[in-house]
């Protein structure tokens, strides 16, 4: 997991663009949703580390839920996204985005 994060941090620097990798972002978030222990390995990431707006919103919700001691998963995250008023990033498809993210990244 740490190598994935390092890859995200370095990708794109040579081209003068913010480092980004939608595939790696999806893997990080899906891993955290699927296995809560993974969150401890990447908890120092901040929403601005995510290039994709939907992933930034998801990471914000994950961090807020963790800070409040609430459990996060594919069922609770859509409610958190909506209560934080971050659902505009998803064009009304929060549940579908999270389901697809997890389904496409099951290892």
PDB file as gemmi writes it, atoms N, CA and C in Angstrom:
CRYST1    1.000    1.000    1.000  90.00  90.00  90.00 P 1                      
ATOM      1  N   UNK A   1       0.827  -1.193   0.000  1.00  0.00           N  
ATOM      2  CA  UNK A   1       0.000   0.000   0.000  1.00  0.00           C  
ATOM      3  C   UNK A   1       0.870   1.254   0.000  1.00  0.00           C  
ATOM      4  N   UNK A   2       1.928   1.265   0.780  1.00  0.00           N  
ATOM      5  CA  UNK A   2       2.779   2.455   0.844  1.00  0.00           C  
ATOM      6  C   UNK A   2       3.418   2.746  -0.510  1.00  0.00           C  
ATOM      7  N   UNK A   3       3.749   1.694  -1.282  1.00  0.00           N  
ATOM      8  CA  UNK A   3       4.313   1.912  -2.611  1.00  0.00           C  
ATOM      9  C   UNK A   3       3.296   2.587  -3.524  1.00  0.00           C  
ATOM     10  N   UNK A   4       2.032   2.200  -3.401  1.00  0.00           N  
ATOM     11  CA  UNK A   4       0.978   2.832  -4.203  1.00  0.00           C  
ATOM     12  C   UNK A   4       0.910   4.315  -3.891  1.00  0.00           C  
ATOM     13  N   UNK A   5       0.983   4.664  -2.622  1.00  0.00           N  
ATOM     14  CA  UNK A   5       0.933   6.065  -2.224  1.00  0.00           C  
ATOM     15  C   UNK A   5       2.143   6.809  -2.768  1.00  0.00           C  
ATOM     16  N   UNK A   6       3.326   6.206  -2.681  1.00  0.00           N  
ATOM     17  CA  UNK A   6       4.526   6.853  -3.229  1.00  0.00           C  
ATOM     18  C   UNK A   6       4.395   7.056  -4.731  1.00  0.00           C  
ATOM     19  N   UNK A   7       3.836   6.065  -5.430  1.00  0.00           N  
ATOM     20  CA  UNK A   7       3.616   6.209  -6.872  1.00  0.00           C  
ATOM     21  C   UNK A   7       2.678   7.375  -7.162  1.00  0.00           C  
ATOM     22  N   UNK A   8       1.631   7.526  -6.345  1.00  0.00           N  
ATOM     23  CA  UNK A   8       0.688   8.633  -6.529  1.00  0.00           C  
ATOM     24  C   UNK A   8       1.390   9.973  -6.333  1.00  0.00           C  
ATOM     25  N   UNK A   9       2.314  10.029  -5.386  1.00  0.00           N  
ATOM     26  CA  UNK A   9       2.983  11.279  -5.073  1.00  0.00           C  
ATOM     27  C   UNK A   9       3.959  11.701  -6.165  1.00  0.00           C  
ATOM     28  N   UNK A  10       4.549  10.742  -6.872  1.00  0.00           N  
ATOM     29  CA  UNK A  10       5.570  11.087  -7.846  1.00  0.00           C  
ATOM     30  C   UNK A  10       5.054  11.177  -9.276  1.00  0.00           C  
ATOM     31  N   UNK A  11       3.957  10.543  -9.577  1.00  0.00           N  
ATOM     32  CA  UNK A  11       3.449  10.521 -10.949  1.00  0.00           C  
ATOM     33  C   UNK A  11       3.076  11.931 -11.406  1.00  0.00           C  
ATOM     34  N   UNK A  12       3.566  12.305 -12.553  1.00  0.00           N  
ATOM     35  CA  UNK A  12       3.189  13.575 -13.140  1.00  0.00           C  
ATOM     36  C   UNK A  12       4.128  14.725 -12.840  1.00  0.00           C  
ATOM     37  N   UNK A  13       5.012  14.592 -11.865  1.00  0.00           N  
ATOM     38  CA  UNK A  13       5.891  15.707 -11.523  1.00  0.00           C  
ATOM     39  C   UNK A  13       6.756  16.123 -12.700  1.00  0.00           C  
ATOM     40  N   UNK A  14       7.214  15.146 -13.478  1.00  0.00           N  
ATOM     41  CA  UNK A  14       8.084  15.466 -14.610  1.00  0.00           C  
ATOM     42  C   UNK A  14       7.345  16.200 -15.726  1.00  0.00           C  
ATOM     43  N   UNK A  15       6.026  16.215 -15.699  1.00  0.00           N  
ATOM     44  CA  UNK A  15       5.248  16.898 -16.730  1.00  0.00           C  
ATOM     45  C   UNK A  15       4.640  18.205 -16.233  1.00  0.00           C  
ATOM     46  N   UNK A  16       4.981  18.616 -15.019  1.00  0.00           N  
ATOM     47  CA  UNK A  16       4.494  19.868 -14.476  1.00  0.00           C  
ATOM     48  C   UNK A  16       3.024  19.863 -14.091  1.00  0.00           C  
ATOM     49  N   UNK A  17       2.460  18.706 -13.887  1.00  0.00           N  
ATOM     50  CA  UNK A  17       1.057  18.615 -13.469  1.00  0.00           C  
ATOM     51  C   UNK A  17       1.007  18.009 -12.076  1.00  0.00           C  
ATOM     52  N   UNK A  18      -0.090  18.222 -11.380  1.00  0.00           N  
ATOM     53  CA  UNK A  18      -0.179  17.602 -10.052  1.00  0.00           C  
ATOM     54  C   UNK A  18      -0.085  16.087 -10.190  1.00  0.00           C  
ATOM     55  N   UNK A  19       0.604  15.436  -9.263  1.00  0.00           N  
ATOM     56  CA  UNK A  19       0.669  13.977  -9.345  1.00  0.00           C  
ATOM     57  C   UNK A  19      -0.726  13.391  -9.213  1.00  0.00           C  
ATOM     58  N   UNK A  20      -1.060  12.488 -10.108  1.00  0.00           N  
ATOM     59  CA  UNK A  20      -2.378  11.879 -10.041  1.00  0.00           C  
ATOM     60  C   UNK A  20      -2.383  10.540 -10.746  1.00  0.00           C  
ATOM     61  N   UNK A  21      -3.223   9.686 -10.264  1.00  0.00           N  
ATOM     62  CA  UNK A  21      -3.436   8.382 -10.870  1.00  0.00           C  
ATOM     63  C   UNK A  21      -4.817   7.901 -10.436  1.00  0.00           C  
ATOM     64  N   UNK A  22      -5.813   8.082 -11.280  1.00  0.00           N  
ATOM     65  CA  UNK A  22      -7.163   7.646 -10.915  1.00  0.00           C  
ATOM     66  C   UNK A  22      -7.214   6.187 -10.465  1.00  0.00           C  
ATOM     67  N   UNK A  23      -6.437   5.340 -11.113  1.00  0.00           N  
ATOM     68  CA  UNK A  23      -6.430   3.923 -10.754  1.00  0.00           C  
ATOM     69  C   UNK A  23      -5.918   3.722  -9.327  1.00  0.00           C  
ATOM     70  N   UNK A  24      -4.837   4.401  -8.980  1.00  0.00           N  
ATOM     71  CA  UNK A  24      -4.288   4.271  -7.630  1.00  0.00           C  
ATOM     72  C   UNK A  24      -5.213   4.892  -6.587  1.00  0.00           C  
ATOM     73  N   UNK A  25      -5.806   6.021  -6.929  1.00  0.00           N  
ATOM     74  CA  UNK A  25      -6.769   6.633  -6.010  1.00  0.00           C  
ATOM     75  C   UNK A  25      -7.894   5.656  -5.697  1.00  0.00           C  
ATOM     76  N   UNK A  26      -8.416   5.031  -6.741  1.00  0.00           N  
ATOM     77  CA  UNK A  26      -9.514   4.078  -6.568  1.00  0.00           C  
ATOM     78  C   UNK A  26      -9.081   2.904  -5.697  1.00  0.00           C  
ATOM     79  N   UNK A  27      -7.869   2.397  -5.918  1.00  0.00           N  
ATOM     80  CA  UNK A  27      -7.372   1.276  -5.111  1.00  0.00           C  
ATOM     81  C   UNK A  27      -7.241   1.663  -3.637  1.00  0.00           C  
ATOM     82  N   UNK A  28      -6.725   2.855  -3.375  1.00  0.00           N  
ATOM     83  CA  UNK A  28      -6.550   3.286  -1.987  1.00  0.00           C  
ATOM     84  C   UNK A  28      -7.907   3.370  -1.285  1.00  0.00           C  
ATOM     85  N   UNK A  29      -8.853   4.053  -1.914  1.00  0.00           N  
ATOM     86  CA  UNK A  29     -10.158   4.230  -1.270  1.00  0.00           C  
ATOM     87  C   UNK A  29     -10.897   2.907  -1.139  1.00  0.00           C  
ATOM     88  N   UNK A  30     -10.892   2.096  -2.180  1.00  0.00           N  
ATOM     89  CA  UNK A  30     -11.563   0.794  -2.103  1.00  0.00           C  
ATOM     90  C   UNK A  30     -10.925  -0.077  -1.026  1.00  0.00           C  
ATOM     91  N   UNK A  31      -9.611  -0.050  -0.920  1.00  0.00           N  
ATOM     92  CA  UNK A  31      -8.925  -0.845   0.106  1.00  0.00           C  
ATOM     93  C   UNK A  31      -9.354  -0.433   1.505  1.00  0.00           C  
ATOM     94  N   UNK A  32      -9.489   0.864   1.718  1.00  0.00           N  
ATOM     95  CA  UNK A  32      -9.897   1.378   3.027  1.00  0.00           C  
ATOM     96  C   UNK A  32     -11.347   0.994   3.330  1.00  0.00           C  
ATOM     97  N   UNK A  33     -12.198   1.053   2.319  1.00  0.00           N  
ATOM     98  CA  UNK A  33     -13.601   0.683   2.520  1.00  0.00           C  
ATOM     99  C   UNK A  33     -13.729  -0.813   2.815  1.00  0.00           C  
ATOM    100  N   UNK A  34     -12.957  -1.620   2.115  1.00  0.00           N  
ATOM    101  CA  UNK A  34     -13.042  -3.075   2.259  1.00  0.00           C  
ATOM    102  C   UNK A  34     -12.368  -3.564   3.540  1.00  0.00           C  
ATOM    103  N   UNK A  35     -11.207  -2.991   3.865  1.00  0.00           N  
ATOM    104  CA  UNK A  35     -10.419  -3.450   5.011  1.00  0.00           C  
ATOM    105  C   UNK A  35     -10.028  -2.253   5.868  1.00  0.00           C  
ATOM    106  N   UNK A  36     -10.714  -2.066   6.978  1.00  0.00           N  
ATOM    107  CA  UNK A  36     -10.509  -0.889   7.832  1.00  0.00           C  
ATOM    108  C   UNK A  36      -9.079  -0.770   8.351  1.00  0.00           C  
ATOM    109  N   UNK A  37      -8.357  -1.897   8.493  1.00  0.00           N  
ATOM    110  CA  UNK A  37      -6.972  -1.844   8.962  1.00  0.00           C  
ATOM    111  C   UNK A  37      -6.073  -1.104   7.983  1.00  0.00           C  
ATOM    112  N   UNK A  38      -6.451  -1.095   6.730  1.00  0.00           N  
ATOM    113  CA  UNK A  38      -5.675  -0.386   5.712  1.00  0.00           C  
ATOM    114  C   UNK A  38      -5.661   1.116   5.978  1.00  0.00           C  
ATOM    115  N   UNK A  39      -6.716   1.627   6.568  1.00  0.00           N  
ATOM    116  CA  UNK A  39      -6.804   3.067   6.832  1.00  0.00           C  
ATOM    117  C   UNK A  39      -5.627   3.559   7.671  1.00  0.00           C  
ATOM    118  N   UNK A  40      -5.180   2.748   8.626  1.00  0.00           N  
ATOM    119  CA  UNK A  40      -4.052   3.142   9.469  1.00  0.00           C  
ATOM    120  C   UNK A  40      -2.789   3.390   8.647  1.00  0.00           C  
ATOM    121  N   UNK A  41      -2.651   2.684   7.538  1.00  0.00           N  
ATOM    122  CA  UNK A  41      -1.463   2.837   6.690  1.00  0.00           C  
ATOM    123  C   UNK A  41      -1.487   4.118   5.858  1.00  0.00           C  
ATOM    124  N   UNK A  42      -2.682   4.640   5.598  1.00  0.00           N  
ATOM    125  CA  UNK A  42      -2.797   5.795   4.687  1.00  0.00           C  
ATOM    126  C   UNK A  42      -3.539   6.980   5.309  1.00  0.00           C  
ATOM    127  N   UNK A  43      -3.747   6.952   6.598  1.00  0.00           N  
ATOM    128  CA  UNK A  43      -4.547   7.983   7.258  1.00  0.00           C  
ATOM    129  C   UNK A  43      -3.938   9.369   7.153  1.00  0.00           C  
ATOM    130  N   UNK A  44      -2.641   9.463   6.858  1.00  0.00           N  
ATOM    131  CA  UNK A  44      -2.013  10.777   6.753  1.00  0.00           C  
ATOM    132  C   UNK A  44      -2.286  11.460   5.417  1.00  0.00           C  
ATOM    133  N   UNK A  45      -2.939  10.768   4.502  1.00  0.00           N  
ATOM    134  CA  UNK A  45      -3.356  11.413   3.257  1.00  0.00           C  
ATOM    135  C   UNK A  45      -4.411  12.469   3.575  1.00  0.00           C  
ATOM    136  N   UNK A  46      -4.451  13.509   2.780  1.00  0.00           N  
ATOM    137  CA  UNK A  46      -5.461  14.563   2.933  1.00  0.00           C  
ATOM    138  C   UNK A  46      -6.290  14.615   1.653  1.00  0.00           C  
ATOM    139  N   UNK A  47      -7.485  15.171   1.711  1.00  0.00           N  
ATOM    140  CA  UNK A  47      -8.331  15.207   0.514  1.00  0.00           C  
ATOM    141  C   UNK A  47      -7.629  15.808  -0.711  1.00  0.00           C  
ATOM    142  N   UNK A  48      -6.769  16.769  -0.492  1.00  0.00           N  
ATOM    143  CA  UNK A  48      -6.066  17.407  -1.611  1.00  0.00           C  
ATOM    144  C   UNK A  48      -5.080  16.467  -2.308  1.00  0.00           C  
ATOM    145  N   UNK A  49      -4.787  15.329  -1.693  1.00  0.00           N  
ATOM    146  CA  UNK A  49      -3.928  14.330  -2.330  1.00  0.00           C  
ATOM    147  C   UNK A  49      -4.653  13.588  -3.446  1.00  0.00           C  
ATOM    148  N   UNK A  50      -5.966  13.754  -3.520  1.00  0.00           N  
ATOM    149  CA  UNK A  50      -6.772  13.064  -4.519  1.00  0.00           C  
ATOM    150  C   UNK A  50      -7.134  14.028  -5.638  1.00  0.00           C  
ATOM    151  N   UNK A  51      -6.834  13.633  -6.860  1.00  0.00           N  
ATOM    152  CA  UNK A  51      -7.057  14.456  -8.044  1.00  0.00           C  
ATOM    153  C   UNK A  51      -8.527  14.441  -8.475  1.00  0.00           C  
ATOM    154  N   UNK A  52      -9.169  13.287  -8.368  1.00  0.00           N  
ATOM    155  CA  UNK A  52     -10.554  13.109  -8.781  1.00  0.00           C  
ATOM    156  C   UNK A  52     -11.471  13.697  -7.704  1.00  0.00           C  
ATOM    157  N   UNK A  53     -12.373  14.602  -8.108  1.00  0.00           N  
ATOM    158  CA  UNK A  53     -13.242  15.298  -7.152  1.00  0.00           C  
ATOM    159  C   UNK A  53     -14.063  14.330  -6.301  1.00  0.00           C  
ATOM    160  N   UNK A  54     -14.585  13.279  -6.899  1.00  0.00           N  
ATOM    161  CA  UNK A  54     -15.377  12.305  -6.151  1.00  0.00           C  
ATOM    162  C   UNK A  54     -14.538  11.630  -5.074  1.00  0.00           C  
ATOM    163  N   UNK A  55     -13.288  11.336  -5.411  1.00  0.00           N  
ATOM    164  CA  UNK A  55     -12.402  10.688  -4.446  1.00  0.00           C  
ATOM    165  C   UNK A  55     -12.025  11.642  -3.318  1.00  0.00           C  
ATOM    166  N   UNK A  56     -11.848  12.928  -3.640  1.00  0.00           N  
ATOM    167  CA  UNK A  56     -11.603  13.926  -2.592  1.00  0.00           C  
ATOM    168  C   UNK A  56     -12.782  13.970  -1.626  1.00  0.00           C  
ATOM    169  N   UNK A  57     -13.985  13.958  -2.178  1.00  0.00           N  
ATOM    170  CA  UNK A  57     -15.189  13.992  -1.339  1.00  0.00           C  
ATOM    171  C   UNK A  57     -15.279  12.727  -0.474  1.00  0.00           C  
ATOM    172  N   UNK A  58     -15.003  11.580  -1.064  1.00  0.00           N  
ATOM    173  CA  UNK A  58     -15.026  10.328  -0.295  1.00  0.00           C  
ATOM    174  C   UNK A  58     -14.000  10.361   0.828  1.00  0.00           C  
ATOM    175  N   UNK A  59     -12.797  10.828   0.516  1.00  0.00           N  
ATOM    176  CA  UNK A  59     -11.748  10.851   1.533  1.00  0.00           C  
ATOM    177  C   UNK A  59     -12.116  11.814   2.664  1.00  0.00           C  
ATOM    178  N   UNK A  60     -12.731  12.936   2.318  1.00  0.00           N  
ATOM    179  CA  UNK A  60     -13.190  13.884   3.327  1.00  0.00           C  
ATOM    180  C   UNK A  60     -14.199  13.212   4.249  1.00  0.00           C  
ATOM    181  N   UNK A  61     -15.146  12.492   3.673  1.00  0.00           N  
ATOM    182  CA  UNK A  61     -16.160  11.800   4.472  1.00  0.00           C  
ATOM    183  C   UNK A  61     -15.532  10.719   5.346  1.00  0.00           C  
ATOM    184  N   UNK A  62     -14.597   9.967   4.795  1.00  0.00           N  
ATOM    185  CA  UNK A  62     -13.916   8.913   5.560  1.00  0.00           C  
ATOM    186  C   UNK A  62     -13.192   9.532   6.759  1.00  0.00           C  
ATOM    187  N   UNK A  63     -12.471  10.621   6.523  1.00  0.00           N  
ATOM    188  CA  UNK A  63     -11.740  11.265   7.619  1.00  0.00           C  
ATOM    189  C   UNK A  63     -12.684  11.831   8.682  1.00  0.00           C  
ATOM    190  N   UNK A  64     -13.769  12.442   8.242  1.00  0.00           N  
ATOM    191  CA  UNK A  64     -14.733  13.004   9.197  1.00  0.00           C  
ATOM    192  C   UNK A  64     -15.369  11.903  10.039  1.00  0.00           C  
ATOM    193  N   UNK A  65     -15.726  10.802   9.398  1.00  0.00           N  
ATOM    194  CA  UNK A  65     -16.335   9.697  10.134  1.00  0.00           C  
ATOM    195  C   UNK A  65     -15.339   9.105  11.128  1.00  0.00           C  
ATOM    196  N   UNK A  66     -14.098   8.936  10.698  1.00  0.00           N  
ATOM    197  CA  UNK A  66     -13.074   8.396  11.587  1.00  0.00           C  
ATOM    198  C   UNK A  66     -12.840   9.337  12.774  1.00  0.00           C  
ATOM    199  N   UNK A  67     -12.785  10.633  12.518  1.00  0.00           N  
ATOM    200  CA  UNK A  67     -12.557  11.612  13.585  1.00  0.00           C  
ATOM    201  C   UNK A  67     -13.675  11.588  14.624  1.00  0.00           C  
ATOM    202  N   UNK A  68     -14.876  11.240  14.186  1.00  0.00           N  
ATOM    203  CA  UNK A  68     -16.021  11.169  15.099  1.00  0.00           C  
ATOM    204  C   UNK A  68     -16.200   9.780  15.699  1.00  0.00           C  
ATOM    205  N   UNK A  69     -15.281   8.857  15.351  1.00  0.00           N  
ATOM    206  CA  UNK A  69     -15.359   7.501  15.878  1.00  0.00           C  
ATOM    207  C   UNK A  69     -16.439   6.654  15.234  1.00  0.00           C  
ATOM    208  N   UNK A  70     -16.919   7.084  14.078  1.00  0.00           N  
ATOM    209  CA  UNK A  70     -17.963   6.337  13.377  1.00  0.00           C  
ATOM    210  C   UNK A  70     -17.335   5.375  12.377  1.00  0.00           C  
ATOM    211  N   UNK A  71     -17.967   4.247  12.209  1.00  0.00           N  
ATOM    212  CA  UNK A  71     -17.490   3.273  11.234  1.00  0.00           C  
ATOM    213  C   UNK A  71     -17.919   3.695   9.840  1.00  0.00           C  
ATOM    214  N   UNK A  72     -17.044   3.491   8.885  1.00  0.00           N  
ATOM    215  CA  UNK A  72     -17.379   3.814   7.499  1.00  0.00           C  
ATOM    216  C   UNK A  72     -17.306   2.553   6.653  1.00  0.00           C  
ATOM    217  N   UNK A  73     -18.244   2.468   5.727  1.00  0.00           N  
ATOM    218  CA  UNK A  73     -18.283   1.355   4.785  1.00  0.00           C  
ATOM    219  C   UNK A  73     -19.104   1.798   3.574  1.00  0.00           C  
ATOM    220  N   UNK A  74     -19.304   0.888   2.660  1.00  0.00           N  
ATOM    221  CA  UNK A  74     -20.024   1.230   1.420  1.00  0.00           C  
ATOM    222  C   UNK A  74     -21.471   1.636   1.682  1.00  0.00           C  
ATOM    223  N   UNK A  75     -22.019   1.237   2.822  1.00  0.00           N  
ATOM    224  CA  UNK A  75     -23.396   1.606   3.148  1.00  0.00           C  
ATOM    225  C   UNK A  75     -23.488   2.940   3.887  1.00  0.00           C  
ATOM    226  N   UNK A  76     -22.543   3.208   4.770  1.00  0.00           N  
ATOM    227  CA  UNK A  76     -22.610   4.438   5.568  1.00  0.00           C  
ATOM    228  C   UNK A  76     -22.023   5.653   4.850  1.00  0.00           C  
ATOM    229  N   UNK A  77     -21.102   5.438   3.936  1.00  0.00           N  
ATOM    230  CA  UNK A  77     -20.462   6.576   3.256  1.00  0.00           C  
ATOM    231  C   UNK A  77     -21.423   7.439   2.448  1.00  0.00           C  
ATOM    232  N   UNK A  78     -22.367   6.871   1.709  1.00  0.00           N  
ATOM    233  CA  UNK A  78     -23.297   7.746   0.975  1.00  0.00           C  
ATOM    234  C   UNK A  78     -24.063   8.703   1.895  1.00  0.00           C  
ATOM    235  N   UNK A  79     -24.448   8.225   3.072  1.00  0.00           N  
ATOM    236  CA  UNK A  79     -25.157   9.088   4.019  1.00  0.00           C  
ATOM    237  C   UNK A  79     -24.242  10.202   4.527  1.00  0.00           C  
ATOM    238  N   UNK A  80     -22.993   9.851   4.789  1.00  0.00           N  
ATOM    239  CA  UNK A  80     -22.025  10.861   5.248  1.00  0.00           C  
ATOM    240  C   UNK A  80     -21.775  11.897   4.163  1.00  0.00           C  
ATOM    241  N   UNK A  81     -21.636  11.442   2.931  1.00  0.00           N  
ATOM    242  CA  UNK A  81     -21.421  12.353   1.798  1.00  0.00           C  
ATOM    243  C   UNK A  81     -22.576  13.356   1.715  1.00  0.00           C  
ATOM    244  N   UNK A  82     -23.782  12.846   1.829  1.00  0.00           N  
ATOM    245  CA  UNK A  82     -24.969  13.711   1.734  1.00  0.00           C  
ATOM    246  C   UNK A  82     -25.059  14.664   2.924  1.00  0.00           C  
ATOM    247  N   UNK A  83     -24.775  14.179   4.116  1.00  0.00           N  
ATOM    248  CA  UNK A  83     -24.877  15.046   5.297  1.00  0.00           C  
ATOM    249  C   UNK A  83     -23.795  16.122   5.302  1.00  0.00           C  
ATOM    250  N   UNK A  84     -22.658  15.844   4.676  1.00  0.00           N  
ATOM    251  CA  UNK A  84     -21.592  16.840   4.564  1.00  0.00           C  
ATOM    252  C   UNK A  84     -21.797  17.746   3.344  1.00  0.00           C  
ATOM    253  N   UNK A  85     -22.880  17.486   2.620  1.00  0.00           N  
ATOM    254  CA  UNK A  85     -23.220  18.249   1.411  1.00  0.00           C  
ATOM    255  C   UNK A  85     -22.112  18.190   0.352  1.00  0.00           C  
ATOM    256  N   UNK A  86     -21.534  17.003   0.214  1.00  0.00           N  
ATOM    257  CA  UNK A  86     -20.506  16.769  -0.792  1.00  0.00           C  
ATOM    258  C   UNK A  86     -21.054  16.007  -1.995  1.00  0.00           C  
ATOM    259  N   UNK A  87     -22.364  15.736  -1.980  1.00  0.00           N  
ATOM    260  CA  UNK A  87     -22.956  14.898  -3.020  1.00  0.00           C  
ATOM    261  C   UNK A  87     -23.012  15.565  -4.382  1.00  0.00           C  
ATOM    262  N   UNK A  88     -22.810  16.871  -4.458  1.00  0.00           N  
ATOM    263  CA  UNK A  88     -22.826  17.533  -5.771  1.00  0.00           C  
ATOM    264  C   UNK A  88     -21.687  17.035  -6.661  1.00  0.00           C  
ATOM    265  N   UNK A  89     -20.623  16.519  -6.059  1.00  0.00           N  
ATOM    266  CA  UNK A  89     -19.503  15.974  -6.826  1.00  0.00           C  
ATOM    267  C   UNK A  89     -19.886  14.706  -7.592  1.00  0.00           C  
ATOM    268  N   UNK A  90     -20.967  14.071  -7.195  1.00  0.00           N  
ATOM    269  CA  UNK A  90     -21.344  12.773  -7.746  1.00  0.00           C  
ATOM    270  C   UNK A  90     -22.524  12.825  -8.706  1.00  0.00           C  
ATOM    271  N   UNK A  91     -23.043  13.991  -8.973  1.00  0.00           N  
ATOM    272  CA  UNK A  91     -24.187  14.157  -9.874  1.00  0.00           C  
ATOM    273  C   UNK A  91     -25.328  13.207  -9.516  1.00  0.00           C  
ATOM    274  N   UNK A  92     -25.607  13.089  -8.216  1.00  0.00           N  
ATOM    275  CA  UNK A  92     -26.719  12.258  -7.758  1.00  0.00           C  
ATOM    276  C   UNK A  92     -26.462  10.770  -7.748  1.00  0.00           C  
ATOM    277  N   UNK A  93     -25.250  10.350  -8.005  1.00  0.00           N  
ATOM    278  CA  UNK A  93     -24.947   8.917  -8.114  1.00  0.00           C  
ATOM    279  C   UNK A  93     -23.927   8.455  -7.070  1.00  0.00           C  
ATOM    280  N   UNK A  94     -24.088   8.906  -5.840  1.00  0.00           N  
ATOM    281  CA  UNK A  94     -23.133   8.557  -4.789  1.00  0.00           C  
ATOM    282  C   UNK A  94     -23.069   7.048  -4.594  1.00  0.00           C  
ATOM    283  N   UNK A  95     -24.224   6.416  -4.411  1.00  0.00           N  
ATOM    284  CA  UNK A  95     -24.264   4.964  -4.168  1.00  0.00           C  
ATOM    285  C   UNK A  95     -23.627   4.195  -5.320  1.00  0.00           C  
ATOM    286  N   UNK A  96     -23.970   4.560  -6.536  1.00  0.00           N  
ATOM    287  CA  UNK A  96     -23.441   3.861  -7.709  1.00  0.00           C  
ATOM    288  C   UNK A  96     -21.931   4.036  -7.825  1.00  0.00           C  
ATOM    289  N   UNK A  97     -21.440   5.240  -7.528  1.00  0.00           N  
ATOM    290  CA  UNK A  97     -19.998   5.495  -7.617  1.00  0.00           C  
ATOM    291  C   UNK A  97     -19.247   4.622  -6.618  1.00  0.00           C  
ATOM    292  N   UNK A  98     -19.722   4.577  -5.391  1.00  0.00           N  
ATOM    293  CA  UNK A  98     -19.047   3.791  -4.354  1.00  0.00           C  
ATOM    294  C   UNK A  98     -19.123   2.299  -4.679  1.00  0.00           C  
ATOM    295  N   UNK A  99     -20.276   1.835  -5.109  1.00  0.00           N  
ATOM    296  CA  UNK A  99     -20.425   0.419  -5.468  1.00  0.00           C  
ATOM    297  C   UNK A  99     -19.478   0.037  -6.597  1.00  0.00           C  
ATOM    298  N   UNK A 100     -19.420   0.864  -7.616  1.00  0.00           N  
ATOM    299  CA  UNK A 100     -18.530   0.596  -8.747  1.00  0.00           C  
ATOM    300  C   UNK A 100     -17.073   0.631  -8.312  1.00  0.00           C  
ATOM    301  N   UNK A 101     -16.717   1.606  -7.506  1.00  0.00           N  
ATOM    302  CA  UNK A 101     -15.342   1.734  -7.017  1.00  0.00           C  
ATOM    303  C   UNK A 101     -14.911   0.466  -6.291  1.00  0.00           C  
ATOM    304  N   UNK A 102     -15.760  -0.011  -5.399  1.00  0.00           N  
ATOM    305  CA  UNK A 102     -15.426  -1.217  -4.631  1.00  0.00           C  
ATOM    306  C   UNK A 102     -15.421  -2.445  -5.529  1.00  0.00           C  
ATOM    307  N   UNK A 103     -16.446  -2.598  -6.365  1.00  0.00           N  
ATOM    308  CA  UNK A 103     -16.537  -3.773  -7.248  1.00  0.00           C  
ATOM    309  C   UNK A 103     -15.347  -3.883  -8.192  1.00  0.00           C  
ATOM    310  N   UNK A 104     -14.888  -2.768  -8.722  1.00  0.00           N  
ATOM    311  CA  UNK A 104     -13.790  -2.793  -9.695  1.00  0.00           C  
ATOM    312  C   UNK A 104     -12.428  -2.930  -9.043  1.00  0.00           C  
ATOM    313  N   UNK A 105     -12.365  -2.815  -7.728  1.00  0.00           N  
ATOM    314  CA  UNK A 105     -11.070  -2.859  -7.062  1.00  0.00           C  
ATOM    315  C   UNK A 105     -10.941  -3.957  -6.021  1.00  0.00           C  
ATOM    316  N   UNK A 106     -11.803  -4.950  -6.111  1.00  0.00           N  
ATOM    317  CA  UNK A 106     -11.654  -6.108  -5.235  1.00  0.00           C  
ATOM    318  C   UNK A 106     -10.487  -6.924  -5.796  1.00  0.00           C  
ATOM    319  N   UNK A 107      -9.521  -7.159  -4.954  1.00  0.00           N  
ATOM    320  CA  UNK A 107      -8.275  -7.783  -5.429  1.00  0.00           C  
ATOM    321  C   UNK A 107      -8.419  -9.258  -5.525  1.00  0.00           C  
TER     322      UNK A 107                                                      
END                                                                             
